[in-house]
Amino acid sequence: MSRQRFDAMTESRKRERVGVEEKGRRSKLFGSNVFNKERMLQYLTKDALESVQGAIFSGSKIDRKIADQVAEAMKTWAIEMGATHYTHWFQPLTGATAEKHDAFFDLLPDGRALEKFGGGQLVQQEPDASSFPSGGIRNTFEARGYTAWDPTSPAFVYDTTLCIPTIFVSYTGEALDNKAPLLRALNAIDEAATAVAKYFDKTVVKVNATLGWEQEYFLVDKALAHSRSDISLTGRTLVGHSAAKGQQLDDHYFGVIPLRAISFMKELELECMRLGIPVKTRHNEVAPNQFELAPVFEEANLAVDHNLLLMDVMDRIADKHNLKVLFHEKPFAGINGSGKHNNWSLATDTGVNLLSPGSTPMKNLQFLTFFINTIKAVDTYEELLRSSIASASNDHRLGANEAPPAILSIFVGKQLGNVLDELEGVSKGKLSPEEKTELKLNVVGKIPEILLDNTDRNRTSPFAFTGNKFEMRGVGSKTNCAKPMTILNTIVAKQLREFKKEVDALVDKKSLKKDEAVFNVLREYIKTSKRIRFDGDGYSEDWQKEAERRKLSNNKTTPAALQVLTSKQSLELFASMGVMSEKEVAARQEVELEAYILHIQIEGRVLNELVYSHIIPSVIEYQNILIKNVLGLKEIYGAAHRKLTDGQSGIIEQIAEHIAELKKQVDAMTDARRKANKLTDTRKKAFAYSDDVKPYFEKIRMHCDKLEMLVDNRYWPLVKYRELLSIK
């Protein structure tokens, strides 16, 4: 056995469960490391508290004097919590988070030391922006960037650092992060949804988009993961034959959680409680070593921050338990990959979920209004929404015969589909008394009863209505939720704005009553958005053909999916909603394409090294043993050895054939990569990596996996799937 593999296996077998001490109620622990409303009541003056709450609720600006008060209170609390440093915690376009720690410690001119943190440090900082991707927004030598405090997401103490959530912008004001566009999109949905909600309840002042993500992930032993350069450098296994037993028995899903995994989960959940991340659910997922956790729904911006923080916490806690978390969407071939389902809804400040039916026809008309407008928005911008989940890693999962496919469609269920079909037949213009009664009592009024047993059973739907929310399933497990949430909230805000214009026009010009106008507009939306509704198997050949007939996009790769970002329709959408300028959109497209290129480039290089430095030498070593065996038998038996060495000779020949083909494919991949690297146009380069380089990966893998089955287990250099996919 390879020394590295042997050492890793030996180390992993010695592992013992790390004990976790859990005392007291989690409700008392929740938010203890967060500068939340409870802390603000303790540490802030009345004026400062009102100013911060005003900023959170309505987006009002915080006066500099008030900011100084908040900073002083925050510093006092953080130091009491053991903090020695502070940082502006932001989300650059890398997809992860970033932070630069500064000590509270400072010196006075006379040499005396003190702890210092004022409103200036709280509200704004100037981190070096030169090494973060900007997509051409600023040149490398123009290093200045600004981070600005986001008071809607509370500061928290992590380890010994006060972390202050911020946006990140260039010195000319363009967003260099994922948070700023999200906040703009959330402001847009607030304004548009509030205006429509007032049709049904004039007391509504604010509407929040809510998000509940479901984080799927794999756990593998740290020593085993570190023994493989492909896992360490790319997050996935580039080669590896499937284990004899994978997920085919469905015995892992919701099964008993392994002891080492449950210990990890317990400590993770305790840390989440302290940081105010409301995790609630944990369970085994379908694939071996795959798990899921999910929180209680939160306001979307806060939920995004919590998910990013969670992934960092997961890495740290896993390391303590001698485990490695894999967030890659497809770390292992032949078994299910990992997603991050985004459950989205809209909630008013009066406590009403706008995507939940009510007890009266009027409340159900409100539900239908937001339900149908969401369907219409997704239908209009389905290709743009698909682009928000595009990445090199997610390409392995989307359309890979597991939920969801790359074609975007909406599942609403048969019963709700029937309701929409009935509403489609509403008369144009004024409604007769009989039609009003029929609609309100027998169609709209019965929606709650319809939904009682109408749970979602279509797991292949990329965008499904699940009772009181829409579930966006295509989001990748390591994706920043800010990207799909920015797009989704923007398109629904745009649609609601258009809806209100049309309803108001019918009321003003056609003298229709409000509910008649609403029914008339919804009827047209139902008709024009029917193509996006699909309740069947998302992987059937019939649906692929039908989707093409309906002119739904089927962008299977990231370079193809990202092209829509700079289309005229997309640019007009972002500009009209005040979410992103043309320059900001183009920058994001450039950054995403460049990231795709680099990920495929790294995978190609790692694959090259694995084949030439590990696999071929090990295989030849074993092949030489077989050759020596054949020659030895020949020496003993002479010509009669042929009958005795047929098996060995056959294996020698197969190994030789696979080595020859392996070298040929790796060299061809390297040549294709060199050609792609010569291209200066980022778009053409991305397509070259997608179309000319990446196809070699599976060909190379096939030969490696065949060799794995031919070579003596003791000589195979890489930890195998059957060893990786088990936690004892």
XYZ file of C-alpha atoms in Angstrom:
728
model
C 0.000 0.000 0.000
C 1.183 3.552 -0.776
C 2.951 4.997 2.275
C 0.841 8.165 2.290
C -2.363 6.211 1.925
C -1.270 3.677 4.553
C -0.375 6.399 7.069
C -3.679 8.187 6.479
C -5.648 4.972 6.935
C -3.766 4.120 10.120
C -4.356 7.580 11.555
C -8.059 7.574 10.670
C -8.611 4.182 12.324
C -7.222 5.467 15.600
C -9.796 8.258 15.786
C -12.016 8.484 18.816
C -15.150 10.515 19.237
C -14.418 14.007 20.587
C -16.568 14.649 23.636
C -18.850 17.693 23.690
C -20.208 19.098 26.928
C -23.696 20.498 26.533
C -25.252 22.219 29.538
C -28.376 24.343 29.916
C -31.058 25.401 27.513
C -30.096 26.515 24.036
C -32.653 29.314 24.196
C -30.565 30.953 26.939
C -27.373 30.500 24.929
C -28.868 31.889 21.708
C -27.321 35.167 20.569
C -25.022 35.494 23.582
C -22.141 36.544 21.280
C -24.267 38.958 19.228
C -24.750 42.704 19.661
C -28.488 42.269 19.147
C -31.495 44.217 20.397
C -31.120 42.826 23.902
C -27.481 44.019 24.088
C -28.381 47.367 22.538
C -31.015 47.917 25.225
C -28.290 47.345 27.810
C -25.495 49.421 26.276
C -27.050 52.121 24.058
C -28.680 55.410 24.944
C -32.315 55.867 23.971
C -31.387 58.146 21.035
C -28.755 55.719 19.761
C -31.123 52.767 20.049
C -33.875 54.584 18.129
C -31.401 55.633 15.435
C -30.104 52.079 14.904
C -33.607 50.623 14.878
C -34.671 53.274 12.365
C -31.777 52.293 10.125
C -32.761 48.637 10.401
C -36.463 49.198 9.729
C -36.501 52.028 7.207
C -32.902 52.464 6.072
C -32.482 55.904 7.612
C -28.932 57.205 8.036
C -27.178 57.178 11.391
C -25.720 60.501 12.508
C -21.943 60.554 13.141
C -22.412 61.499 16.812
C -24.783 58.572 17.231
C -22.271 56.321 15.448
C -19.667 57.319 18.044
C -22.071 56.297 20.815
C -22.810 52.979 19.144
C -19.087 52.317 18.615
C -18.267 53.042 22.253
C -21.076 50.747 23.427
C -20.046 48.021 21.001
C -16.404 48.245 22.116
C -17.343 48.062 25.799
C -19.490 45.001 25.242
C -16.964 43.274 22.943
C -14.080 43.754 25.399
C -16.256 42.355 28.178
C -16.759 39.337 25.895
C -12.979 38.910 25.614
C -12.491 40.600 22.226
C -9.086 42.175 21.533
C -9.619 43.089 17.869
C -12.326 44.258 15.495
C -12.858 43.686 11.792
C -15.127 44.767 8.977
C -16.534 41.434 7.803
C -17.455 41.604 4.108
C -18.254 39.526 1.024
C -15.897 40.200 -1.911
C -16.594 38.684 -5.302
C -14.532 35.612 -4.406
C -17.759 34.041 -3.122
C -16.410 33.766 0.426
C -15.915 36.323 3.215
C -12.963 38.565 4.024
C -11.674 40.287 7.131
C -8.734 42.411 8.298
C -8.268 42.483 12.079
C -7.279 45.663 13.922
C -6.582 45.782 17.646
C -8.599 48.005 19.944
C -5.187 48.818 21.433
C -3.726 52.246 20.613
C -1.146 54.714 21.979
C -1.667 58.324 23.045
C 0.954 60.930 22.082
C 2.391 60.734 25.583
C 2.966 56.990 25.242
C 0.051 55.840 27.365
C -1.968 52.868 26.104
C -5.734 52.656 25.759
C -8.492 50.770 23.954
C -9.789 52.863 21.063
C -12.754 52.346 18.720
C -14.862 55.230 17.437
C -17.665 55.930 15.012
C -15.173 56.360 12.185
C -13.837 52.840 12.630
C -17.365 51.461 12.971
C -18.932 53.145 9.954
C -16.140 52.957 7.375
C -12.710 51.509 6.675
C -10.381 51.450 3.683
C -9.034 47.920 3.120
C -6.620 47.331 0.251
C -8.870 46.294 -2.639
C -6.129 45.490 -5.152
C -6.115 41.717 -4.684
C -9.863 41.171 -4.760
C -11.573 40.438 -8.099
C -13.310 43.507 -9.512
C -14.047 42.572 -13.116
C -12.327 45.712 -14.386
C -14.136 48.180 -12.099
C -10.741 49.461 -10.922
C -7.131 48.938 -11.895
C -4.759 46.990 -9.659
C -2.781 50.125 -8.778
C -5.996 51.808 -7.638
C -6.092 49.843 -4.429
C -8.553 51.876 -2.397
C -11.846 50.295 -1.491
C -14.322 51.117 1.236
C -16.174 48.900 3.663
C -19.291 50.475 5.157
C -21.284 49.249 8.175
C -24.521 47.372 7.546
C -26.606 48.002 10.699
C -29.324 45.581 9.528
C -26.994 42.641 10.290
C -25.839 42.713 13.935
C -22.175 42.664 14.918
C -20.907 39.578 16.724
C -17.870 38.370 18.625
C -16.167 35.354 17.094
C -13.223 33.981 19.039
C -11.539 37.228 20.193
C -12.686 39.478 17.334
C -15.635 41.856 17.044
C -16.996 41.212 13.527
C -18.959 44.047 11.908
C -20.928 43.060 8.754
C -20.258 45.568 5.979
C -20.675 46.264 2.301
C -17.578 46.658 0.109
C -17.446 49.323 -2.615
C -14.836 50.931 -4.841
C -13.639 54.486 -4.309
C -15.996 55.516 -7.141
C -18.977 53.885 -5.448
C -19.486 50.667 -7.441
C -20.238 47.514 -5.462
C -17.257 45.170 -5.186
C -19.187 42.620 -3.154
C -22.302 40.469 -3.041
C -23.991 42.243 -0.125
C -24.500 45.710 -1.619
C -26.577 44.486 -4.621
C -28.536 42.204 -2.280
C -29.434 45.119 0.004
C -30.562 47.149 -3.023
C -32.671 44.222 -4.256
C -34.237 43.811 -0.805
C -35.056 47.502 -0.762
C -36.680 47.143 -4.193
C -38.825 44.171 -3.127
C -39.804 45.995 0.058
C -41.097 49.014 -1.870
C -42.834 47.023 -4.618
C -44.390 44.384 -2.351
C -45.543 46.937 0.232
C -47.341 48.931 -2.455
C -49.205 45.807 -3.635
C -49.862 44.532 -0.092
C -51.675 47.802 0.660
C -54.408 46.677 -1.746
C -55.334 44.169 0.927
C -54.182 45.794 4.169
C -53.498 49.524 4.303
C -51.630 49.195 7.608
C -48.706 47.379 5.988
C -45.588 49.569 6.137
C -42.805 47.150 5.258
C -42.306 43.794 3.538
C -39.245 41.638 4.210
C -37.978 38.896 1.950
C -37.327 35.832 4.102
C -34.887 33.015 3.472
C -34.439 29.576 4.953
C -31.473 27.747 3.482
C -30.782 24.014 3.756
C -27.049 23.342 3.874
C -25.935 19.968 2.540
C -22.346 18.816 3.010
C -20.033 15.805 3.242
C -17.800 14.848 6.184
C -14.630 12.843 5.649
C -11.753 12.040 7.977
C -9.168 14.832 7.933
C -6.187 12.535 7.405
C -7.853 10.764 4.484
C -8.872 14.062 2.868
C -5.402 15.567 3.250
C -3.797 12.491 1.693
C -5.479 13.318 -1.617
C -4.287 16.410 -3.462
C -7.464 16.560 -5.559
C -9.652 16.968 -2.468
C -7.214 19.419 -0.877
C -6.830 21.611 -3.980
C -10.174 21.310 -5.785
C -12.642 20.149 -3.126
C -13.566 17.017 -5.073
C -12.189 13.667 -6.174
C -11.021 13.926 -9.776
C -10.542 10.134 -9.948
C -11.895 7.236 -7.947
C -13.870 4.094 -8.702
C -17.294 3.850 -7.107
C -17.508 1.742 -3.965
C -19.414 -1.533 -4.269
C -21.928 -0.164 -1.772
C -22.901 3.442 -2.233
C -26.361 4.896 -1.732
C -28.310 2.217 -3.604
C -29.891 0.733 -0.467
C -31.143 4.151 0.723
C -30.018 3.153 4.204
C -28.099 6.327 4.994
C -30.950 8.793 4.388
C -32.436 9.819 7.768
C -30.481 6.950 9.340
C -28.733 6.945 12.700
C -26.115 9.707 12.665
C -22.557 8.323 13.168
C -21.026 9.107 16.575
C -18.189 11.267 15.279
C -20.618 13.187 13.082
C -23.116 13.762 15.902
C -20.331 15.080 18.151
C -19.317 17.499 15.407
C -22.953 18.567 14.965
C -23.463 19.155 18.689
C -20.456 21.442 19.006
C -21.365 23.193 15.758
C -24.899 23.860 16.973
C -23.659 25.230 20.307
C -21.374 27.672 18.494
C -24.238 28.603 16.151
C -26.450 29.332 19.147
C -23.862 31.741 20.556
C -23.578 33.479 17.186
C -27.353 33.796 16.759
C -27.589 31.332 13.855
C -30.948 29.609 14.482
C -30.064 26.086 13.314
C -32.872 23.666 14.027
C -32.705 20.530 11.856
C -29.941 17.960 11.323
C -30.006 14.599 9.552
C -28.211 12.146 7.292
C -28.664 12.870 3.593
C -28.930 10.349 0.745
C -25.263 9.692 0.000
C -22.849 8.036 2.444
C -21.137 10.619 4.696
C -23.551 13.296 3.464
C -25.498 15.394 5.962
C -27.777 18.402 6.137
C -28.595 21.165 8.568
C -31.255 23.839 8.298
C -32.212 26.910 10.332
C -35.407 28.743 11.167
C -36.400 31.290 8.484
C -34.875 34.763 8.822
C -34.823 38.081 6.997
C -32.891 37.377 3.782
C -29.851 39.612 4.360
C -29.315 38.220 7.844
C -29.872 34.663 6.587
C -27.184 35.145 3.926
C -24.696 36.437 6.508
C -25.513 33.558 8.817
C -24.946 30.977 6.092
C -21.539 32.403 5.206
C -20.578 32.528 8.869
C -21.849 28.981 9.347
C -19.579 27.579 6.639
C -16.552 29.152 8.313
C -17.620 27.810 11.717
C -18.170 24.350 10.206
C -14.607 24.269 8.901
C -13.182 25.221 12.300
C -15.302 22.814 14.327
C -14.656 19.962 11.889
C -10.915 20.461 12.274
C -11.260 20.035 16.062
C -13.031 16.728 15.436
C -10.385 15.550 12.941
C -12.872 15.856 10.104
C -12.950 17.740 6.819
C -16.134 19.398 5.507
C -16.627 19.182 1.742
C -18.918 21.895 0.379
C -18.227 21.038 -3.271
C -21.467 20.302 -5.102
C -20.155 16.972 -6.445
C -17.167 15.712 -4.445
C -17.786 12.060 -5.362
C -18.855 10.602 -8.695
C -21.747 8.159 -8.811
C -23.549 9.412 -5.703
C -25.700 12.445 -4.971
C -24.103 15.870 -4.812
C -24.896 18.660 -2.365
C -27.159 21.659 -2.767
C -28.276 24.577 -0.675
C -32.022 24.814 -1.178
C -33.179 28.414 -0.791
C -36.689 28.613 0.698
C -37.985 32.102 -0.091
C -41.062 34.020 0.906
C -42.322 37.529 1.718
C -43.513 38.684 5.139
C -45.187 41.947 6.172
C -44.392 43.953 9.284
C -47.906 42.972 10.438
C -46.804 39.338 10.659
C -48.400 37.982 7.466
C -46.655 35.554 5.108
C -47.761 36.808 1.692
C -47.259 33.355 0.159
C -49.481 31.630 2.692
C -53.248 31.279 2.094
C -55.616 32.713 4.681
C -59.018 32.124 6.179
C -60.955 34.506 3.903
C -61.320 34.958 0.119
C -59.636 38.372 0.378
C -56.586 36.886 2.111
C -56.474 34.176 -0.530
C -56.669 36.765 -3.291
C -53.651 38.394 -1.671
C -51.899 35.028 -1.668
C -52.747 34.448 -5.346
C -51.490 37.905 -6.238
C -48.012 37.279 -4.879
C -48.026 33.620 -5.936
C -48.892 34.344 -9.572
C -46.615 37.388 -9.793
C -43.694 35.241 -8.628
C -44.488 32.655 -11.306
C -44.694 35.418 -13.903
C -41.376 36.909 -12.771
C -39.584 33.562 -12.979
C -41.108 32.902 -16.402
C -39.922 36.258 -17.728
C -36.426 35.984 -16.309
C -35.866 32.213 -16.081
C -32.553 32.383 -17.913
C -31.279 35.141 -15.627
C -32.325 33.196 -12.526
C -30.488 30.149 -13.900
C -27.347 32.270 -14.257
C -27.387 33.078 -10.532
C -26.557 29.464 -9.617
C -23.898 28.909 -12.275
C -20.415 27.813 -11.222
C -17.772 25.327 -12.271
C -18.578 23.091 -9.311
C -22.375 23.303 -9.644
C -22.144 22.293 -13.312
C -21.338 18.768 -12.103
C -24.627 18.624 -10.193
C -27.204 20.456 -12.335
C -28.690 18.079 -14.843
C -26.640 15.143 -13.536
C -29.666 12.858 -13.134
C -30.374 14.203 -9.656
C -32.509 17.147 -8.590
C -32.599 19.674 -10.087
C -32.090 19.824 -13.870
C -30.556 22.836 -15.624
C -33.900 23.720 -17.227
C -35.788 26.048 -14.909
C -39.443 25.196 -14.316
C -41.971 25.699 -11.519
C -43.884 22.988 -9.674
C -47.203 24.118 -8.149
C -49.018 20.808 -7.758
C -52.125 19.494 -9.470
C -54.655 21.150 -7.134
C -53.164 24.627 -7.368
C -52.703 24.098 -11.083
C -56.447 23.484 -11.330
C -57.120 26.741 -9.454
C -54.938 28.644 -11.925
C -56.726 26.976 -14.832
C -60.075 28.125 -13.443
C -58.817 31.654 -12.929
C -57.588 31.674 -16.506
C -61.225 31.577 -17.589
C -62.205 34.763 -15.732
C -64.228 37.127 -17.915
C -62.459 40.163 -19.293
C -63.564 43.391 -17.641
C -66.306 43.532 -15.031
C -67.403 40.325 -13.371
C -71.002 39.260 -13.014
C -72.337 38.771 -9.447
C -72.528 35.039 -10.102
C -68.924 34.880 -11.314
C -67.726 36.869 -8.312
C -69.488 34.467 -5.962
C -68.145 31.432 -7.797
C -64.602 32.792 -7.733
C -64.569 33.921 -4.126
C -66.366 30.961 -2.585
C -65.624 27.972 -4.777
C -62.234 28.807 -6.284
C -60.296 31.296 -4.177
C -62.049 30.489 -0.920
C -61.087 26.800 -1.019
C -57.348 27.305 -1.425
C -56.485 26.508 2.237
C -58.308 23.191 1.942
C -56.494 22.447 -1.310
C -53.099 23.022 0.283
C -53.733 20.800 3.299
C -52.639 17.657 1.480
C -50.849 19.283 -1.433
C -47.278 18.921 -0.245
C -44.489 18.951 -2.810
C -43.645 15.468 -4.055
C -41.673 16.442 -7.137
C -37.999 16.342 -6.152
C -36.767 17.122 -9.680
C -38.361 20.581 -9.785
C -35.785 23.390 -9.646
C -38.325 25.938 -8.327
C -41.195 24.456 -6.352
C -44.056 25.879 -4.314
C -44.086 23.990 -1.024
C -47.146 25.250 0.846
C -46.153 28.729 2.052
C -42.903 29.433 0.196
C -41.006 28.801 -2.995
C -38.012 26.494 -2.817
C -35.138 27.247 -5.188
C -33.255 23.959 -5.357
C -30.558 24.667 -7.895
C -28.373 26.711 -5.546
C -25.030 24.962 -5.009
C -23.855 23.911 -1.568
C -20.897 26.319 -1.533
C -22.660 29.192 -3.312
C -23.165 32.524 -1.581
C -26.966 32.774 -1.290
C -26.688 36.507 -1.944
C -26.360 35.871 -5.687
C -29.621 33.956 -6.306
C -31.435 36.057 -3.692
C -30.384 39.269 -5.432
C -31.757 38.046 -8.747
C -34.956 36.525 -7.338
C -35.918 39.567 -5.289
C -35.081 41.916 -8.160
C -37.231 40.115 -10.724
C -40.193 39.742 -8.356
C -39.916 43.428 -7.382
C -39.935 44.388 -11.059
C -42.951 42.181 -11.703
C -44.909 43.541 -8.722
C -44.201 47.081 -9.871
C -45.601 46.253 -13.316
C -48.587 44.510 -11.742
C -49.515 47.564 -9.698
C -49.321 49.804 -12.752
C -51.679 47.522 -14.674
C -54.180 47.185 -11.818
C -54.216 50.924 -11.146
C -54.752 51.618 -14.853
C -57.787 49.288 -14.969
C -59.258 50.907 -11.853
C -58.674 54.438 -13.118
C -59.437 54.091 -16.822
C -61.872 51.162 -16.985
C -63.699 51.957 -13.745
C -63.237 48.408 -12.491
C -63.371 47.594 -8.829
C -60.054 46.683 -7.257
C -60.721 42.938 -6.973
C -62.033 42.841 -10.554
C -58.899 44.593 -11.792
C -56.700 42.202 -9.831
C -58.506 39.168 -11.292
C -58.199 40.574 -14.819
C -54.465 41.153 -14.579
C -53.798 37.813 -12.884
C -55.760 36.046 -15.606
C -53.392 37.397 -18.262
C -50.336 36.476 -16.200
C -51.588 32.907 -15.845
C -51.957 32.662 -19.605
C -48.591 34.184 -20.477
C -46.575 32.227 -17.893
C -47.978 28.735 -18.470
C -44.797 27.551 -20.182
C -42.791 27.703 -16.934
C -45.192 25.421 -15.036
C -44.293 21.730 -15.112
C -45.213 18.994 -12.628
C -43.578 15.956 -14.233
C -40.141 14.326 -14.343
C -37.540 16.988 -15.029
C -35.186 14.396 -16.537
C -37.489 12.713 -19.022
C -36.630 13.017 -22.702
C -40.175 14.159 -23.380
C -39.722 17.137 -21.040
C -36.402 18.061 -22.675
C -38.183 18.230 -26.022
C -41.207 19.987 -24.542
C -39.013 22.565 -22.795
C -37.316 23.294 -26.101
C -40.725 23.698 -27.738
C -41.721 26.104 -24.947
C -38.492 28.044 -25.614
C -37.155 27.571 -22.099
C -33.400 27.935 -21.795
C -31.229 24.874 -21.207
C -27.818 26.323 -20.395
C -25.871 23.305 -19.188
C -22.546 25.041 -18.577
C -21.511 28.133 -16.652
C -20.111 30.056 -19.660
C -23.405 29.547 -21.485
C -25.498 30.472 -18.436
C -23.604 33.696 -17.716
C -24.119 35.249 -21.154
C -27.588 36.518 -20.228
C -26.187 38.835 -17.538
C -25.293 41.541 -20.040
C -28.330 41.134 -22.296
C -30.392 44.242 -22.947
C -33.292 42.864 -20.868
C -31.048 42.109 -17.884
C -29.269 45.453 -17.938
C -32.581 47.321 -18.151
C -33.924 45.269 -15.241
C -30.998 46.000 -12.912
C -30.878 49.684 -13.842
C -34.629 50.267 -13.509
C -34.693 48.628 -10.068
C -31.578 50.448 -8.861
C -29.827 47.163 -8.064
C -26.737 47.300 -10.290
C -25.310 49.582 -12.952
C -24.221 48.249 -16.326
C -20.610 48.505 -15.151
C -21.340 46.454 -12.021
C -23.176 43.763 -13.983
C -20.416 43.486 -16.593
C -17.845 43.250 -13.805
C -19.682 40.343 -12.207
C -19.911 38.515 -15.494
C -16.166 38.975 -15.992
C -15.384 37.791 -12.451
C -17.608 34.711 -12.745
C -16.118 33.718 -16.104
C -12.591 34.201 -14.785
C -13.403 32.103 -11.715
C -14.742 29.347 -13.980
C -11.549 29.378 -16.053
C -9.319 29.211 -12.995
C -11.264 26.362 -11.371
C -11.098 24.196 -14.516
C -7.456 25.164 -15.014
C -6.548 24.084 -11.470
C -8.431 20.803 -11.864
C -6.571 20.098 -15.100
C -3.211 20.714 -13.477
C -4.032 18.571 -10.458
C -5.245 15.770 -12.733
C -2.027 15.955 -14.719
C 0.049 15.643 -11.538
C -2.057 12.788 -10.160
C -1.664 10.767 -13.343
C 2.049 11.343 -13.945
C 3.339 11.529 -10.361
C 1.121 9.036 -8.564
C -1.020 6.738 -10.693
C 1.253 5.754 -13.594
C 4.333 5.104 -11.399
C 2.289 2.960 -8.981
C 0.625 1.050 -11.802
C 3.953 0.366 -13.526
C 5.386 -0.870 -10.235
C 2.592 -3.431 -9.976
C 2.846 -4.268 -13.672
C 6.545 -5.074 -13.197
C 5.638 -7.522 -10.426
C 3.273 -9.301 -12.811
C 5.948 -9.366 -15.518
C 8.439 -10.833 -13.055
C 5.871 -13.485 -12.124
C 5.281 -14.420 -15.773
C 9.008 -14.612 -16.495
C 9.548 -16.760 -13.411
C 6.863 -19.225 -14.473
C 8.317 -19.306 -17.961
C 11.714 -20.130 -16.535
C 10.236 -23.034 -14.576
C 7.729 -24.424 -17.088
C 9.103 -23.294 -20.405
C 6.579 -23.150 -23.258
C 3.932 -24.717 -20.997
C 3.839 -21.516 -18.969
C 1.356 -19.922 -21.410
C -1.632 -21.751 -19.905
C -0.522 -20.785 -16.436
C 0.086 -17.103 -17.190
C -2.904 -16.210 -19.356
C -4.476 -14.241 -16.510
C -1.346 -12.341 -15.592
C -0.529 -11.612 -19.228
C -4.055 -10.345 -19.821
C -3.808 -7.951 -16.890
C -0.355 -6.773 -18.040
C -1.806 -6.063 -21.475
C -4.848 -4.239 -20.090
C -2.642 -2.106 -17.857
C -0.407 -1.228 -20.796
C -3.387 -0.241 -22.934
C -4.851 1.980 -20.212
C -1.476 3.613 -19.497
C -0.980 4.373 -23.192
C -4.456 5.840 -23.534
C -4.121 7.696 -20.250
C -0.934 9.399 -21.375
C -2.513 10.251 -24.703
C -5.581 11.869 -23.093
C -3.590 13.774 -20.451
C -1.216 15.169 -23.079
C -4.172 16.148 -25.281
C -5.816 17.882 -22.296
C -2.593 19.772 -21.572
C -2.384 20.919 -25.196
C -6.010 22.060 -25.112
C -5.304 23.984 -21.925
C -2.290 25.699 -23.478
C -4.360 26.748 -26.472
C -7.109 28.079 -24.219
C -4.588 30.053 -22.158
C -3.466 31.934 -25.262
C -6.936 33.418 -25.715
C -7.258 36.982 -24.407
C -11.042 37.292 -24.586
C -12.405 36.002 -21.244
C -15.657 34.760 -22.755
C -13.922 32.782 -25.526
C -11.422 31.444 -23.017
C -14.191 30.228 -20.698
C -15.928 28.424 -23.558
C -12.603 26.892 -24.616
C -12.110 25.487 -21.116
C -15.702 24.248 -21.059
C -15.829 22.752 -24.548
C -12.201 21.787 -25.277
C -10.485 21.124 -21.927
C -13.104 19.818 -19.512
C -14.344 16.913 -21.722
C -10.961 15.222 -21.247
C -11.547 14.960 -17.492
C -14.052 12.117 -17.769
C -11.958 10.269 -20.345
C -8.917 10.443 -18.080
C -10.975 9.443 -15.075
C -12.363 6.402 -16.853
C -8.890 4.966 -17.484
C -7.720 5.781 -13.942
C -10.758 4.068 -12.441
C -10.243 0.991 -14.611
C -6.641 0.814 -13.438
C -7.745 1.116 -9.823
C -9.700 -2.116 -10.251
C -6.785 -3.898 -11.947
C -3.994 -2.945 -9.561
C -3.265 -4.730 -6.285
C -4.886 -2.752 -3.466
C -1.488 -2.472 -1.739
C -0.041 -0.514 -4.654
C -2.870 1.940 -5.367
C -1.605 5.355 -4.184
C -4.899 7.137 -3.452
C -7.396 6.602 -0.643
C -10.372 4.833 -2.215
C -14.070 5.710 -2.132
C -14.888 2.814 0.209
C -12.340 4.249 2.652
C -13.343 7.895 2.276
C -17.091 7.333 2.544
C -17.222 5.920 6.035
C -16.923 7.583 9.423
C -16.354 5.114 12.236
